[in-house]
Coordinates of C-alpha atoms in Angstrom, one line a residue:
M1053 CA 114.8 92.2 71.2
A1054 CA 114.9 88.6 71.5
S1055 CA 111.3 85.7 72.7
M1056 CA 111.6 84.9 76.0
S1057 CA 108.7 81.9 76.9
N1058 CA 107.1 82.6 80.2
S1059 CA 108.8 79.9 81.9
E1060 CA 112.5 81.3 80.9
L1061 CA 110.9 85.2 82.5
I1062 CA 109.7 83.7 85.2
R1063 CA 113.1 81.5 86.1
A1064 CA 114.7 85.7 85.5
L1065 CA 112.6 87.1 87.4
Q1066 CA 113.4 84.6 90.4
Q1067 CA 116.9 84.6 89.9
V1068 CA 117.0 88.6 90.3
A1069 CA 114.2 88.8 93.1
G1070 CA 114.5 85.4 94.5
E1071 CA 112.0 82.3 94.6
E1072 CA 110.1 83.5 97.6
N1073 CA 109.8 87.3 96.0
V1074 CA 108.1 85.8 93.1
L1075 CA 104.2 84.2 93.1
T1076 CA 102.8 81.9 89.7
S1077 CA 100.2 79.9 90.5
S1078 CA 96.7 81.0 89.9
K1079 CA 96.0 80.7 93.0
Q1080 CA 98.8 82.9 94.7
T1081 CA 98.1 85.4 92.5
R1082 CA 94.5 85.9 92.5
Y1083 CA 94.4 88.2 95.1
Y1084 CA 97.1 90.7 93.2
R1085 CA 95.1 90.2 89.6
T1086 CA 91.8 91.6 91.2
G1087 CA 90.5 94.9 91.3
F1088 CA 89.2 96.6 94.5
R1089 CA 85.6 96.8 93.4
S1090 CA 85.9 94.8 90.1
G1091 CA 87.8 93.5 87.2
E1092 CA 90.5 90.9 87.0
G1093 CA 92.5 89.5 84.5
S1094 CA 96.1 87.7 83.7
A1095 CA 99.8 87.6 84.9
V1096 CA 102.3 85.1 84.4
A1097 CA 103.6 86.6 87.8
V1098 CA 103.5 88.7 90.4
V1099 CA 107.1 90.1 91.8
F1100 CA 107.9 91.5 95.3
P1101 CA 111.2 93.6 94.9
S1102 CA 112.8 93.4 98.2
S1103 CA 114.6 96.2 97.9
L1104 CA 114.6 100.0 94.9
W1105 CA 117.9 98.0 93.0
V1106 CA 116.2 94.8 92.8
Q1107 CA 112.9 97.2 91.5
W1108 CA 115.1 98.0 88.8
Q1109 CA 116.6 94.4 87.8
V1110 CA 112.7 92.9 87.8
L1111 CA 112.0 96.2 86.0
Q1112 CA 115.2 94.9 82.9
A1113 CA 114.6 91.6 82.7
C1114 CA 110.7 92.1 82.0
V1115 CA 111.6 95.0 79.7
N1116 CA 114.7 92.3 78.2
A1117 CA 111.5 90.0 77.6
G1118 CA 109.0 92.4 76.5
A1119 CA 106.2 91.5 78.3
I1120 CA 103.9 94.4 79.9
I1121 CA 104.7 95.5 83.0
I1122 CA 101.8 96.7 86.0
M1123 CA 102.8 98.3 88.7
Q1124 CA 101.0 97.7 92.1
A1125 CA 101.5 99.3 95.6
A1126 CA 98.0 98.5 97.7
N1127 CA 95.8 97.7 94.7
T1128 CA 93.3 99.8 96.6
G1129 CA 91.8 101.1 93.3
L1130 CA 88.4 101.6 92.7
T1131 CA 88.0 101.8 88.4
E1132 CA 90.5 98.9 88.0
G1133 CA 93.4 100.8 87.4
S1134 CA 96.4 98.8 89.0
S1135 CA 95.1 95.2 88.0
P1136 CA 95.2 94.0 84.7
S1137 CA 92.0 94.1 82.7
G1138 CA 91.0 90.9 80.8
H1139 CA 93.2 87.6 78.7
D1140 CA 93.5 89.9 75.7
Y1141 CA 96.9 91.2 75.9
D1142 CA 99.4 90.6 73.2
R1143 CA 102.4 89.8 76.0
P1144 CA 103.0 88.2 79.3
V1145 CA 102.0 90.4 81.9
V1146 CA 104.3 90.8 85.1
I1147 CA 102.8 92.4 88.5
I1148 CA 105.6 94.1 90.4
S1149 CA 103.9 94.8 93.3
G1150 CA 105.9 97.6 96.4
K1151 CA 104.4 96.2 99.6
K1152 CA 107.8 95.9 100.5
L1153 CA 109.7 99.2 99.8
D1154 CA 107.9 101.5 102.3
K1155 CA 110.3 103.3 103.0
L1156 CA 109.5 106.8 104.6
V1157 CA 112.4 109.7 104.4
L1158 CA 111.2 112.6 107.0
L1159 CA 113.1 115.6 104.8
N1160 CA 113.8 119.4 106.4
E1161 CA 112.5 118.9 109.8
G1162 CA 108.8 117.6 108.0
S1163 CA 108.0 120.3 105.9
Q1164 CA 108.9 117.8 103.0
V1165 CA 109.0 113.9 103.3
L1166 CA 110.1 111.6 100.6
A1167 CA 107.7 108.2 99.5
F1168 CA 109.2 105.3 98.1
P1169 CA 106.9 102.7 96.1
G1170 CA 104.9 101.0 98.5
T1171 CA 104.3 103.7 101.5
S1172 CA 100.7 104.4 102.7
L1173 CA 98.7 106.6 103.5
Y1174 CA 98.6 106.3 106.7
Q1175 CA 102.6 105.7 107.5
L1176 CA 102.6 109.1 106.2
E1177 CA 100.1 110.3 109.3
N1178 CA 101.2 108.4 111.7
A1179 CA 104.8 109.8 111.1
L1180 CA 104.0 113.1 110.7
K1181 CA 101.4 113.6 114.2
P1182 CA 104.0 114.6 116.2
L1183 CA 105.2 116.7 114.6
K1184 CA 101.7 118.5 114.2
R1185 CA 101.6 118.0 110.7
E1186 CA 99.6 116.6 107.9
P1187 CA 99.7 114.5 104.7
H1188 CA 98.0 115.0 101.7
S1189 CA 94.9 113.3 102.1
V1190 CA 93.1 112.5 105.8
I1191 CA 91.0 110.0 106.6
G1192 CA 89.6 107.9 103.3
S1193 CA 92.0 106.8 101.6
S1194 CA 94.9 106.5 104.6
C1195 CA 92.5 103.9 106.3
I1196 CA 92.2 101.3 103.4
G1197 CA 95.8 101.2 103.0
A1198 CA 96.5 102.6 99.8
S1199 CA 99.5 104.3 99.3
V1200 CA 101.5 107.7 98.5
V1201 CA 102.6 107.0 94.9
G1202 CA 99.3 105.7 93.8
G1203 CA 97.7 108.7 94.5
I1204 CA 100.2 111.2 92.7
A1205 CA 99.5 108.2 90.0
N1206 CA 95.5 109.1 89.7
N1207 CA 96.0 112.8 91.1
S1208 CA 93.7 112.0 94.3
G1209 CA 92.1 114.6 95.6
G1210 CA 90.7 114.4 99.1
A1211 CA 88.3 116.7 101.3
L1212 CA 90.4 118.9 102.1
V1213 CA 89.4 122.2 100.4
Q1214 CA 92.6 123.6 100.6
R1215 CA 94.9 121.1 98.9
G1216 CA 93.9 120.3 96.1
P1217 CA 94.6 116.8 93.5
A1218 CA 97.1 115.4 95.0
Y1219 CA 100.5 116.7 92.5
T1220 CA 104.1 117.2 92.3
E1221 CA 106.3 118.0 90.2
L1222 CA 109.7 115.7 92.1
S1223 CA 109.7 112.6 91.6
L1224 CA 112.3 109.3 90.5
Y1225 CA 110.7 106.9 87.5
A1226 CA 112.0 104.5 85.3
Q1227 CA 110.4 104.9 81.9
V1228 CA 110.7 102.7 78.5
N1229 CA 111.9 105.1 75.6
E1230 CA 111.1 105.2 71.7
Q1231 CA 114.1 102.9 71.0
G1232 CA 112.9 100.2 73.8
E1233 CA 115.8 101.3 76.6
L1234 CA 115.2 101.3 79.8
T1235 CA 115.9 104.6 81.9
L1236 CA 115.7 106.0 84.8
V1237 CA 115.1 110.2 85.5
N1238 CA 116.0 111.6 88.5
H1239 CA 113.8 114.8 89.1
L1240 CA 114.0 114.6 93.3
G1241 CA 115.9 117.4 93.5
L1242 CA 118.7 115.3 94.9
E1243 CA 122.0 114.7 94.5
L1244 CA 122.5 111.1 94.1
G1245 CA 125.1 110.1 91.7
D1246 CA 124.9 108.9 87.9
S1247 CA 124.1 104.8 87.7
P1248 CA 121.0 103.8 88.1
Q1249 CA 122.5 101.6 91.0
E1250 CA 124.3 104.2 92.4
I1251 CA 121.3 105.9 92.8
L1252 CA 118.6 103.4 94.0
Q1253 CA 121.2 102.6 96.6
R1254 CA 121.7 106.0 97.9
L1255 CA 118.7 107.0 98.1
E1256 CA 117.4 103.9 99.8
A1257 CA 120.4 104.8 102.7
L1258 CA 119.0 108.1 103.5
P1259 CA 118.9 107.9 107.0
A1260 CA 114.8 108.3 108.1
E1261 CA 115.3 112.1 108.4
S1262 CA 117.5 114.1 106.1
N1263 CA 117.7 117.7 104.4
A1264 CA 117.1 118.2 101.5
P1265 CA 117.9 121.6 99.3
A1266 CA 115.6 123.4 98.5
T1267 CA 113.2 123.9 94.8
D1268 CA 111.4 126.1 92.9
K1269 CA 109.6 122.8 91.7
M1270 CA 106.2 122.5 93.5
A1271 CA 105.3 119.5 95.5
S1272 CA 102.4 120.1 96.5
D1273 CA 99.1 122.1 94.2
R1274 CA 100.0 125.2 95.9
E1275 CA 97.9 127.0 93.1
Y1276 CA 95.1 125.2 93.9
I1277 CA 93.0 127.6 97.0
A1278 CA 92.4 130.4 94.7
R1279 CA 92.1 127.9 92.1
V1280 CA 88.6 126.6 94.3
R1281 CA 87.7 130.5 95.5
D1282 CA 86.7 131.1 91.6
V1283 CA 83.2 130.5 91.6
N1284 CA 82.5 131.8 88.5
A1285 CA 84.4 129.8 86.5
E1286 CA 83.1 127.8 83.9
T1287 CA 85.3 124.4 84.2
P1288 CA 85.9 122.6 87.0
A1289 CA 88.1 122.8 89.9
R1290 CA 90.2 120.0 89.7
Y1291 CA 89.3 115.9 87.7
N1292 CA 91.6 113.4 86.3
A1293 CA 92.1 114.4 82.7
D1294 CA 93.4 118.3 83.6
P1295 CA 96.5 118.5 81.5
R1296 CA 97.4 121.0 84.0
R1297 CA 98.6 118.5 86.6
Q1298 CA 100.0 115.8 84.4
F1299 CA 103.2 115.8 84.8
E1300 CA 106.3 113.0 84.8
S1301 CA 104.7 111.1 87.8
S1302 CA 100.8 113.1 88.5
G1303 CA 98.6 112.0 87.3
C1304 CA 101.0 109.3 85.3
A1305 CA 98.2 106.6 86.2
G1306 CA 101.2 103.3 85.9
K1307 CA 103.1 104.7 82.6
L1308 CA 106.2 104.7 84.5
A1309 CA 107.6 102.7 87.0
V1310 CA 108.0 105.3 90.5
F1311 CA 110.4 105.0 92.8
A1312 CA 110.0 107.8 94.8
V1313 CA 108.7 111.6 94.8
R1314 CA 108.4 114.6 97.0
L1315 CA 105.8 115.7 98.6
D1316 CA 104.9 119.0 101.3
T1317 CA 103.2 118.3 104.3
F1318 CA 101.5 121.1 105.9
V1319 CA 101.1 122.1 109.6
A1320 CA 98.2 120.7 111.1
E1321 CA 95.2 123.0 112.8
E1322 CA 95.7 123.7 116.8
Q1323 CA 91.6 124.3 116.9
S1324 CA 88.6 122.8 115.1
Q1325 CA 84.8 122.8 115.3
V1326 CA 82.9 121.1 113.0
F1327 CA 79.0 122.4 111.7
Y1328 CA 76.2 119.9 110.9
L1329 CA 73.6 121.7 108.3
G1330 CA 71.0 120.8 107.3
T1331 CA 68.2 121.5 104.4
N1332 CA 65.1 121.1 102.9
D1333 CA 66.8 124.1 99.6
D1334 CA 69.8 122.9 97.4
A1335 CA 69.6 126.4 97.1
V1336 CA 70.6 127.2 101.0
F1337 CA 73.9 125.0 99.9
T1338 CA 75.0 126.7 96.4
E1339 CA 74.8 130.1 98.3
I1340 CA 76.4 129.0 101.4
R1341 CA 79.5 127.8 99.2
R1342 CA 79.9 130.2 96.7
H1343 CA 79.6 133.5 100.2
I1344 CA 82.7 131.5 102.0
L1345 CA 84.4 130.7 98.9
S1346 CA 84.0 134.3 97.3
S1347 CA 83.8 136.0 100.6
F1348 CA 85.7 134.3 104.0
E1349 CA 88.8 135.3 104.7
H1350 CA 89.7 131.8 106.3
M1351 CA 88.8 129.1 104.4
P1352 CA 86.9 125.9 105.5
V1353 CA 89.0 123.1 106.1
L1354 CA 87.6 120.0 104.3
G1355 CA 83.4 120.6 103.6
E1356 CA 81.5 116.7 103.1
Y1357 CA 77.8 117.0 101.1
I1358 CA 75.5 113.6 102.1
H1359 CA 72.2 113.4 100.9
K1360 CA 69.6 111.2 102.8
T1361 CA 69.4 108.1 101.1
A1362 CA 73.0 108.0 101.3
F1363 CA 72.5 108.7 105.0
D1364 CA 69.6 106.4 104.9
V1365 CA 71.8 103.9 103.1
A1366 CA 75.3 104.3 105.4
R1367 CA 73.6 104.1 108.0
D1368 CA 72.4 100.8 107.7
Y1369 CA 74.5 99.1 105.1
G1370 CA 78.2 100.9 106.6
K1371 CA 77.9 100.6 110.1
D1372 CA 80.5 97.3 110.8
T1373 CA 82.8 100.0 108.8
F1374 CA 82.0 103.0 111.1
I1375 CA 82.5 100.1 114.1
A1376 CA 85.1 98.6 113.5
I1377 CA 87.4 102.4 113.0
K1378 CA 84.7 104.1 115.7
R1379 CA 86.5 100.7 118.4
L1380 CA 89.3 99.7 116.5
G1381 CA 91.2 102.3 115.4
T1382 CA 91.9 103.6 112.1
D1383 CA 95.6 101.9 113.0
A1384 CA 94.2 98.5 112.2
M1385 CA 91.9 98.7 109.5
P1386 CA 94.2 99.1 106.6
R1387 CA 95.6 95.4 108.0
L1388 CA 91.7 93.9 108.2
F1389 CA 90.4 95.8 104.4
S1390 CA 93.7 93.6 103.0
V1391 CA 92.1 90.6 105.1
K1392 CA 89.6 90.8 104.1
G1393 CA 90.0 91.5 100.3
Y1394 CA 92.6 88.8 100.7
F1395 CA 89.8 86.2 102.1
T1396 CA 87.0 87.2 99.5
S1397 CA 88.6 87.1 96.5
V1398 CA 89.6 83.2 97.7
L1399 CA 86.3 81.9 98.5
N1400 CA 84.9 83.6 95.4
S1401 CA 86.6 81.3 93.8
V1402 CA 84.6 78.9 95.6
P1403 CA 81.6 76.7 94.0
L1404 CA 78.5 76.9 95.4
L1405 CA 79.7 79.0 97.8
P1406 CA 77.4 83.1 97.9
R1407 CA 79.4 85.9 96.6
D1408 CA 81.1 88.3 98.7
L1409 CA 81.4 85.8 101.9
P1410 CA 83.2 87.7 104.1
D1411 CA 80.8 91.1 103.5
R1412 CA 77.5 89.0 104.4
M1413 CA 78.9 88.1 107.4
L1414 CA 80.1 92.0 108.8
Q1415 CA 76.4 92.6 107.4
W1416 CA 74.6 90.0 109.6
A1417 CA 76.8 90.9 112.1
S1418 CA 76.5 94.6 112.7
K1419 CA 72.5 93.7 113.2
L1420 CA 73.7 92.9 116.8
F1421 CA 75.1 96.3 117.8
P1422 CA 72.4 99.2 118.9
Q1423 CA 72.6 102.4 116.9
H1424 CA 75.5 104.0 116.5
L1425 CA 74.9 107.4 115.6
P1426 CA 74.3 110.7 117.6
N1427 CA 70.5 111.5 118.5
R1428 CA 71.4 114.8 117.1
L1429 CA 72.4 113.8 113.5
L1430 CA 69.4 111.3 113.8
R1431 CA 66.5 114.0 114.2
F1432 CA 68.6 116.2 111.2
H1433 CA 68.5 113.3 108.9
A1434 CA 64.2 112.7 109.3
R1435 CA 64.1 116.5 109.1
Y1436 CA 66.4 117.2 105.9
E1437 CA 67.3 116.5 102.4
H1438 CA 70.4 117.6 102.4
H1439 CA 73.7 117.2 104.7
L1440 CA 76.3 119.6 104.8
I1441 CA 80.0 119.2 107.2
I1442 CA 81.4 121.8 107.6
K1443 CA 85.1 122.2 109.7
M1444 CA 86.7 125.2 110.0
S1445 CA 89.7 126.3 112.2
G1446 CA 91.6 129.3 114.3
D1447 CA 89.8 132.4 113.5
G1448 CA 87.9 130.6 110.8
I1449 CA 85.4 129.1 113.3
A1450 CA 83.9 132.9 114.7
E1451 CA 83.5 133.7 111.1
L1452 CA 81.6 131.3 110.2
N1453 CA 79.7 130.8 113.1
R1454 CA 78.6 134.6 112.6
Y1455 CA 77.9 133.8 109.1
L1456 CA 75.6 130.7 110.1
A1457 CA 73.6 132.5 113.1
S1458 CA 72.9 135.6 110.3
L1459 CA 70.7 132.8 107.5
F1460 CA 69.5 130.6 109.9
G1461 CA 68.8 132.4 113.1
N1462 CA 70.0 133.0 116.6
E1463 CA 68.1 130.2 118.7
S1464 CA 70.6 128.5 120.6
E1465 CA 72.2 125.3 118.9
H1466 CA 70.4 123.1 121.1
E1467 CA 67.2 124.1 121.4
R1468 CA 67.5 124.8 117.5
A1469 CA 68.0 120.5 116.5
D1470 CA 64.7 119.4 118.5
K1471 CA 62.8 122.6 117.7
S1472 CA 59.9 121.3 114.4
N1473 CA 59.6 124.7 113.3
A1474 CA 63.3 125.6 112.8
T1475 CA 63.4 128.7 110.1
S1476 CA 62.3 127.5 106.7
N1477 CA 65.5 127.1 105.1
G1478 CA 67.1 125.3 107.5
A1479 CA 69.5 124.3 110.6
Y1480 CA 72.9 123.8 112.1
I1481 CA 74.7 122.6 114.8
A1482 CA 77.9 123.6 116.1
C1483 CA 79.0 119.4 116.8
T1484 CA 80.7 118.3 120.1
P1485 CA 83.9 116.2 119.3
D1486 CA 82.3 113.2 119.9
E1487 CA 79.8 113.9 117.2
A1488 CA 82.6 115.8 115.5
T1489 CA 84.2 111.8 114.9
D1490 CA 81.0 110.4 114.5
A1491 CA 79.4 112.7 111.5
M1492 CA 82.8 112.2 109.7
L1493 CA 83.0 108.7 110.0
H1494 CA 79.8 107.8 109.0
R1495 CA 80.4 110.8 105.8
F1496 CA 84.0 107.4 105.0
A1497 CA 81.3 104.3 105.7
V1498 CA 78.7 106.0 102.9
A1499 CA 81.6 105.7 100.4
G1500 CA 81.0 101.9 100.5
A1501 CA 77.8 101.4 101.3
G1502 CA 76.4 101.2 98.0
V1503 CA 78.7 98.3 97.1
R1504 CA 77.1 96.4 100.9
Y1505 CA 74.1 97.0 99.6
L1506 CA 74.2 95.2 96.2
Q1507 CA 76.6 92.2 97.4
V1508 CA 73.6 91.6 99.9
N1509 CA 70.5 92.4 97.6
T1510 CA 71.5 90.2 94.8
E1511 CA 67.7 89.1 94.2
E1512 CA 66.8 93.4 93.9
V1513 CA 70.0 94.9 92.2
E1514 CA 71.5 93.5 89.4
D1515 CA 75.3 96.0 89.5
I1516 CA 75.8 99.3 90.4
V1517 CA 77.3 102.3 88.7
A1518 CA 79.8 104.1 90.5
L1519 CA 80.6 108.1 89.0
D1520 CA 82.9 110.5 90.4
I1521 CA 81.8 113.7 88.9
A1522 CA 83.4 117.3 88.6
L1523 CA 81.2 120.1 88.0
K1524 CA 81.8 123.2 87.1
R1525 CA 82.5 125.9 89.9
N1526 CA 80.0 128.4 88.7
E1527 CA 77.3 125.6 88.3
S1528 CA 74.3 126.0 90.4
N1529 CA 72.1 123.6 89.4
W1530 CA 74.4 121.0 91.1
F1531 CA 71.6 118.3 92.9
E1532 CA 70.6 116.7 89.6
A1533 CA 67.1 116.0 88.3
L1534 CA 67.8 112.6 86.3
P1535 CA 65.6 111.7 83.3
S1536 CA 62.8 109.3 83.5
E1537 CA 64.6 106.7 81.1
I1538 CA 67.1 106.4 83.8
S1539 CA 65.1 107.0 87.5
E1540 CA 63.2 103.8 86.2
K1541 CA 66.2 101.5 86.4
I1542 CA 67.8 102.0 89.0
L1543 CA 67.1 102.9 92.5
P1544 CA 67.3 106.3 94.7
P1545 CA 70.9 107.4 94.0
L1546 CA 73.2 107.7 96.2
Y1547 CA 74.3 111.6 96.4
Y1548 CA 77.7 112.8 98.4
G1549 CA 80.9 114.4 98.6
H1550 CA 83.8 117.4 98.2
F1551 CA 80.6 120.2 97.9
F1552 CA 83.1 123.3 97.9
C1553 CA 85.3 121.6 95.4
H1554 CA 82.1 121.0 93.4
V1555 CA 83.1 116.9 93.1
F1556 CA 80.9 114.5 93.7
H1557 CA 80.0 110.8 94.1
Q1558 CA 76.9 109.4 92.5
D1559 CA 76.4 105.2 93.6
Y1560 CA 73.4 104.0 91.1
L1561 CA 72.2 101.0 92.0
V1562 CA 70.4 99.2 88.7
K1563 CA 67.3 97.3 89.0
K1564 CA 67.5 93.8 88.6
G1565 CA 67.4 92.7 84.9
H1566 CA 68.4 96.2 83.4
C1567 CA 71.8 96.5 82.1
A1568 CA 74.8 98.8 84.2
K1569 CA 76.4 99.1 81.2
D1570 CA 73.5 101.2 79.3
V1571 CA 72.7 102.3 82.5
K1572 CA 76.3 103.8 82.7
K1573 CA 76.4 104.8 79.1
A1574 CA 73.1 107.1 79.8
L1575 CA 74.5 108.5 83.2
L1576 CA 76.9 110.0 81.0
A1577 CA 75.4 111.2 77.8
Y1578 CA 73.3 113.7 80.6
Q1579 CA 76.5 113.9 82.4
D1580 CA 77.8 115.5 79.3
T1581 CA 74.8 117.7 79.3
R1582 CA 76.1 118.9 82.4
Q1583 CA 79.7 119.4 81.4
A1584 CA 80.3 117.9 84.2
A1585 CA 84.1 116.3 84.1
Y1586 CA 84.6 112.4 84.6
P1587 CA 86.2 110.8 86.2
A1588 CA 87.2 113.5 88.8
E1589 CA 89.9 111.7 91.2
H1590 CA 89.4 107.9 91.0
N1591 CA 91.0 108.0 87.5
F1592 CA 90.1 106.1 84.1
G1593 CA 91.2 102.8 84.7
H1594 CA 89.7 100.5 82.5
L1595 CA 86.3 101.7 83.4
Y1596 CA 86.9 105.2 81.3
Q1597 CA 87.8 106.6 77.8
V1598 CA 90.7 108.8 78.1
P1599 CA 90.2 112.1 76.1
P1600 CA 92.8 112.4 73.7
E1601 CA 95.3 114.6 74.5
T1602 CA 95.9 112.6 78.1
E1603 CA 96.2 109.9 75.4
A1604 CA 99.1 111.7 74.5
F1605 CA 100.5 112.5 77.6
Y1606 CA 100.8 108.8 78.7
R1607 CA 101.7 107.6 74.5
S1608 CA 104.5 110.4 75.4
L1609 CA 105.6 108.8 79.0
D1610 CA 105.6 105.5 77.6
P1611 CA 105.8 104.9 74.2
T1612 CA 106.2 101.3 73.7
N1613 CA 103.1 101.0 75.5
T1614 CA 105.4 98.8 78.2
F1615 CA 103.6 100.0 81.7
N1616 CA 100.1 99.3 82.7
S1617 CA 99.0 98.7 78.2
G1618 CA 95.4 98.9 77.7
I1619 CA 95.0 101.8 80.7
G1620 CA 92.4 104.6 79.7
K1621 CA 90.4 102.3 77.1
T1622 CA 93.4 102.6 75.4
S1623 CA 95.1 99.7 73.0
K1624 CA 96.6 97.0 74.9
Q1625 CA 99.1 95.9 71.9
K1626 CA 102.7 97.1 72.0
R1627 CA 103.3 100.3 70.3
Y1628 CA 99.6 100.8 70.8
G1629 CA 99.6 99.1 67.6
G1630 CA 101.7 100.9 65.9
C1631 CA 104.8 99.7 63.2
C1632 CA 108.0 99.0 65.4

């Protein structure tokens, strides 16, 4: 392969994609070279292909030049996985953004969909609403504009108990083979032709509503519901390194250039009820989880846990997020998050200005608004350390109501919420529609509250260590008790997560003067003693070391180390540092 200078590579990209679709200056590319939460690195160019065929030609130009390719959609990854990391690559880096490739095709009356590189979860959710169907994930990643393909590439999880990790065996992707040749693989189950140009142009020409032949290959993890019900298993229900769900584009972490994925959709529940539970004894929630998963006829739609400290911090530092979604709707959120991210990136490069100025201003503005949380939820917060939001649908509503009444007593919901002598094991309420919406918005706000706390309280906090862990399905001691040598270096941790799946998000605010890297190392060593799997759903990015089995999977997809080099702390060198 002939060597090519950076200027020659840029000219080749401009010739293929058009000058207006190639960014090269440091200022122009900064937003795309910076991770959603942290991390940044070098890139020769950021390219925005205007069609799938153009994307193929851009890929070919990069391969011809021997460049490293980073495929990027929304750049919403939380572990730096969709942006460059550092400046020590051995080849030029090109970021290929799928933002302009956001077509969505409804297949077989919406029972399945085809999503392109830039198709967002928000788009998918809105397209399915008239059909009374839902995607794999609902409010959460969709609010920040995350892409469908990104979810598949990272085996992303989510709050919905019955749906498991994002997964498909039906995709169309490009890879660089052992001989260094770019090849196109069509495993969509659709007959689209033979040559890359024919396949990609025919795919892009599909009408917005099409039919597709049946296939026995999975387009979702339909085995998950049985797996999560097995509460006696010694392994987690789902986690990023699970070899069961690493298949081609699923779990590829950007080691392939994915052009399209074919996915199942799900019937939206017509009738639902949210219950809000509180207790001061974590064993009560252990018993609830085990009983529901092993004995209930009807599975919960979701079960979200919030610890009292996380509730506290989200009430004060997630207030603007809550209010924005409540007043502007989810429609506005992807754009708002994108704009805020862009201005944060620009302003952080200006000397003398405080870092994260947009977030500081939003935090100040949020204090001008009155209390935003329902009174009954606030009373639960005052009384109970552990909170659990359970959503049931259909006949499951009555099934859960009967069980909770037997567990907590038969006092009326409104009386129970106000009485100080509730049963010693806790209490529950059946939420009104407004309370249900607010409870879920508050749970969503928890996810960013720790980062906001860090941004606003830099004199008190050194950094944040954010872990997402999966516990064994039979783990009874799910609420951790940290050793003193760790707890003395951090503020009270923020615990929240997907309770029935036993996947927890745990944010540790490191006290000023302590090294966050050392704290993280100690925390991961502690998680190892619990036999926890990590990361559980945000993937390895550039923050975690992949296990040998996952590295072998990456190498099988990308033997020349052309795509997303260095992901999972693997080698950044061509062919992983091996011979040519």
